[in-house]
mmCIF file of C-alpha atoms in Angstrom:
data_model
loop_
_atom_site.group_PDB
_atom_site.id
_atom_site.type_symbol
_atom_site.label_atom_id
_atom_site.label_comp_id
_atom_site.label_asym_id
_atom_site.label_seq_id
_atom_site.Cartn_x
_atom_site.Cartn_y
_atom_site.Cartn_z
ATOM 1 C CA UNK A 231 0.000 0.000 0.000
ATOM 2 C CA UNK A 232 3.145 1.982 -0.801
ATOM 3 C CA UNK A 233 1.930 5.076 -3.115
ATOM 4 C CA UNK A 234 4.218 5.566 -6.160
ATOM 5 C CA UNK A 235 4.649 8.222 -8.084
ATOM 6 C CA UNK A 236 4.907 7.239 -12.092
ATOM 7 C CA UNK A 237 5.054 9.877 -14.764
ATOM 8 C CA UNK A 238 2.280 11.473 -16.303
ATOM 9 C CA UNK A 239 0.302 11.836 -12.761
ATOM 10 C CA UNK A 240 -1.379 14.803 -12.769
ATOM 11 C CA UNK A 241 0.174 17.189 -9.327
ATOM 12 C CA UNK A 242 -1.927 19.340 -8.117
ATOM 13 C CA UNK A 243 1.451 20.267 -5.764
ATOM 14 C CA UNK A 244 3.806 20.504 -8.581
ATOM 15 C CA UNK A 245 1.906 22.691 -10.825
ATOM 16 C CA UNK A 246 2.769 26.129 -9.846
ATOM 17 C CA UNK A 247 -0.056 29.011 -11.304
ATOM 18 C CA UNK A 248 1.038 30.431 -14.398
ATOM 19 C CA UNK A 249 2.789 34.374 -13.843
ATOM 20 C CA UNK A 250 -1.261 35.723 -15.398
ATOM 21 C CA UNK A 251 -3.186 33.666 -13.179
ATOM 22 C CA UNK A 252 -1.164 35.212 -10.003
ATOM 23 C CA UNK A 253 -1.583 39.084 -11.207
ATOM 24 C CA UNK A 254 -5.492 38.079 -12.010
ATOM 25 C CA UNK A 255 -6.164 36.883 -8.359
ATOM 26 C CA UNK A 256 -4.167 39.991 -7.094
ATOM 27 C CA UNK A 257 -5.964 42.081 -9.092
ATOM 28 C CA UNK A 258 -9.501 40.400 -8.510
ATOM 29 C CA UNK A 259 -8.767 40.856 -5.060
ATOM 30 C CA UNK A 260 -7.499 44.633 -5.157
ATOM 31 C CA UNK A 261 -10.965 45.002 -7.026
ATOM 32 C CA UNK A 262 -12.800 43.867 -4.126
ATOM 33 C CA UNK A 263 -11.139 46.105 -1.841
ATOM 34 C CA UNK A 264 -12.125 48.744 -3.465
ATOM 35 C CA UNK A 265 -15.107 48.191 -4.342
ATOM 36 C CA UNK A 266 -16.166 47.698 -0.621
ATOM 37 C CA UNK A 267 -14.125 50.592 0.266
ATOM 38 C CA UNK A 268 -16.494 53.092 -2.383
ATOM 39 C CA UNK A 269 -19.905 51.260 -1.207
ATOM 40 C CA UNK A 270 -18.233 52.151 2.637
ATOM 41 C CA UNK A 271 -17.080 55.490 1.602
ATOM 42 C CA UNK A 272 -19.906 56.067 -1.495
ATOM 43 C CA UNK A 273 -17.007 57.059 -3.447
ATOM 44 C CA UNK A 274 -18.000 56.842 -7.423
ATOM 45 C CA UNK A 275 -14.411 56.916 -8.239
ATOM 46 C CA UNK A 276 -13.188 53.409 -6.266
ATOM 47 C CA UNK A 277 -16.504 52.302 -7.427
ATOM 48 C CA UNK A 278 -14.770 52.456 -10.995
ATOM 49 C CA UNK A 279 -11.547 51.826 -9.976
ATOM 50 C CA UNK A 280 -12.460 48.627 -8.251
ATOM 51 C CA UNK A 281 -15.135 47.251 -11.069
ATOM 52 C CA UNK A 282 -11.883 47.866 -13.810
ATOM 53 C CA UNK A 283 -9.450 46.071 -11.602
ATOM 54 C CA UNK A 284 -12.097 42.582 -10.412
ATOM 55 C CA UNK A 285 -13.383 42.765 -14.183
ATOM 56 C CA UNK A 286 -9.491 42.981 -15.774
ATOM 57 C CA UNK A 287 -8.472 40.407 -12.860
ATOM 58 C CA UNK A 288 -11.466 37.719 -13.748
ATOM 59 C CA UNK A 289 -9.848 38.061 -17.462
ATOM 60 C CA UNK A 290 -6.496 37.168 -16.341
ATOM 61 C CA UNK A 291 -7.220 34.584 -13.661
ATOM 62 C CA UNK A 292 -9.361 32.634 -16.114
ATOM 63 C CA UNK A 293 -7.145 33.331 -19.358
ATOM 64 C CA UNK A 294 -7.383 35.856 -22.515
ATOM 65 C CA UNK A 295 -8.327 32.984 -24.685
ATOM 66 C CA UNK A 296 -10.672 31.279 -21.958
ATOM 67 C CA UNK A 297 -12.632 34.551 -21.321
ATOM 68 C CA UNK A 298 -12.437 35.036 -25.111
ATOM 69 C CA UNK A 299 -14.565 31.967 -25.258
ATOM 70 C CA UNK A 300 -16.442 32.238 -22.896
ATOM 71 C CA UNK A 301 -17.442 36.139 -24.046
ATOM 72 C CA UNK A 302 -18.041 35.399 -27.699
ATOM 73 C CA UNK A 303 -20.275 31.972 -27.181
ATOM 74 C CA UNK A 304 -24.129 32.724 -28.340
ATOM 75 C CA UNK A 305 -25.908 31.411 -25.026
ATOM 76 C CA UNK A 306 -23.857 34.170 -23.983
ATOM 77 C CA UNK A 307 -24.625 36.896 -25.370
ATOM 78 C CA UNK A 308 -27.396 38.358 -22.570
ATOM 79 C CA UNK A 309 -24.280 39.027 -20.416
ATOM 80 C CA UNK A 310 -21.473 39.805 -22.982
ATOM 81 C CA UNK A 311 -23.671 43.123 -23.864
ATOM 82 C CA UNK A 312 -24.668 43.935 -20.282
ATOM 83 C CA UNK A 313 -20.784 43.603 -19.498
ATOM 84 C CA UNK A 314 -19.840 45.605 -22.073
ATOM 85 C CA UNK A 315 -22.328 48.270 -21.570
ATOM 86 C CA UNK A 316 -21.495 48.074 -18.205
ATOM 87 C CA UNK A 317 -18.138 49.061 -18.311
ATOM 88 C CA UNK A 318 -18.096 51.943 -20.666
ATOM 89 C CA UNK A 319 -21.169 53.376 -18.264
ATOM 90 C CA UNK A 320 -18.495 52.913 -15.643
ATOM 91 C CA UNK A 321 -15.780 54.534 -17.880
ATOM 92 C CA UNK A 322 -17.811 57.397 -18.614
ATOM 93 C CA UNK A 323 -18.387 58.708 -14.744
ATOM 94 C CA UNK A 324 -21.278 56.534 -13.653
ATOM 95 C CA UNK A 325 -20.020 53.941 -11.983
ATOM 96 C CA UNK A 326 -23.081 52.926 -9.748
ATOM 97 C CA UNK A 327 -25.130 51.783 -12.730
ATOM 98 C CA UNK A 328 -22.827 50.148 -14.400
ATOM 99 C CA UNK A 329 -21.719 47.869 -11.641
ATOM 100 C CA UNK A 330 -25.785 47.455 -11.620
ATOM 101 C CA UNK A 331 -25.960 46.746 -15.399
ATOM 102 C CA UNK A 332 -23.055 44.153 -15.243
ATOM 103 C CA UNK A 333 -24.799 42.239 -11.750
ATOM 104 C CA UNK A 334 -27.546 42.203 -14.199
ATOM 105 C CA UNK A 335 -25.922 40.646 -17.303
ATOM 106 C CA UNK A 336 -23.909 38.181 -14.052
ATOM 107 C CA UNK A 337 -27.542 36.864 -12.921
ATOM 108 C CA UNK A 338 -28.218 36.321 -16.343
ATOM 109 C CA UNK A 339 -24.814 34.477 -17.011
ATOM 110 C CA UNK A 340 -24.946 32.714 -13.755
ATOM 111 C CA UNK A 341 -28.942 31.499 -13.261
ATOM 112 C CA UNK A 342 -28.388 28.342 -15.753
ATOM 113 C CA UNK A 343 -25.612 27.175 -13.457
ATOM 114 C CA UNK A 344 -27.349 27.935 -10.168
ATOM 115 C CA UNK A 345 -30.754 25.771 -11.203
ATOM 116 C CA UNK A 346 -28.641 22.764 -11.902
ATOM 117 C CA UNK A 347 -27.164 21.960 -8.130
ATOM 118 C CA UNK A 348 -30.378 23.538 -7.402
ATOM 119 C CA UNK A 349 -32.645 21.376 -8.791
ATOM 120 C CA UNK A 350 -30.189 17.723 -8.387
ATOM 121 C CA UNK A 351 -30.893 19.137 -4.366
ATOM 122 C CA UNK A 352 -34.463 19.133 -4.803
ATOM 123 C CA UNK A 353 -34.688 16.010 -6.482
ATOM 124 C CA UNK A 354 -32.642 14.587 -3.936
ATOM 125 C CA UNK A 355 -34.596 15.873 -1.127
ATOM 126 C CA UNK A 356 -37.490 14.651 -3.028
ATOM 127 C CA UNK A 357 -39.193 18.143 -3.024
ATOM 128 C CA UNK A 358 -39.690 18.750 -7.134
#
């Protein structure tokens, strides 16, 4: 019952994060700070400086080409325009509705993979 390590394992503990991924999570993280720092402070202008560094941060952490995806795939294209729209609003000095528009096109990017656990826990539980 001796483990042994033979190549082509997959590491978790070897694989260090690539040089992007590291600057995305600082960034994402920066971008929170901020932003609770301008809802603390009502600040418009950490508002926008936070919503540029989380949404420049989620690019990085998940990768250009990823996001690309992701962005440019037609289920998606609810929230690719309410991001987009979002940020210039936030660009151009208002930064309290676009952070509103872009929560708006994130419930509409994010409700198809809530209902999933959702439902498998209701048909679990036997409620549905």
């Amino acid at each position: 019952s001796h483990f042994r390590w033979r190549p082509g394992m997959i590491s978790f503990l070897s694989s260090a994060p690539s040089i992007s991924g590291q600057v995305g999570r600082s960034m994402v993280c920066m971008g929170l700070l901020f932003l609770l720092t301008g809802f603390t402070l009502s600040d418009g202008g950490l508002l926008a400086l936070g919503n540029i560094f989380l949404v420049a941060g989620c690019f990085l952490t998940l990768g250009i080409q990823s996001a690309k995806a992701t962005l440019l795939e037609p289920s998606n294209l609810k929230f690719t325009v309410f991001l987009l729209v979002g940020i210039a609003v936030v660009l151009s000095g208002r930064p309290r509705c676009g952070i509103l528009l872009e929560l708006i096109g994130l419930y509409n990017f994010m409700k198809s993979f809530v209902y999933t656990p959702v439902a498998l826990v209701k048909s679990y539980l036997g409620l549905g």
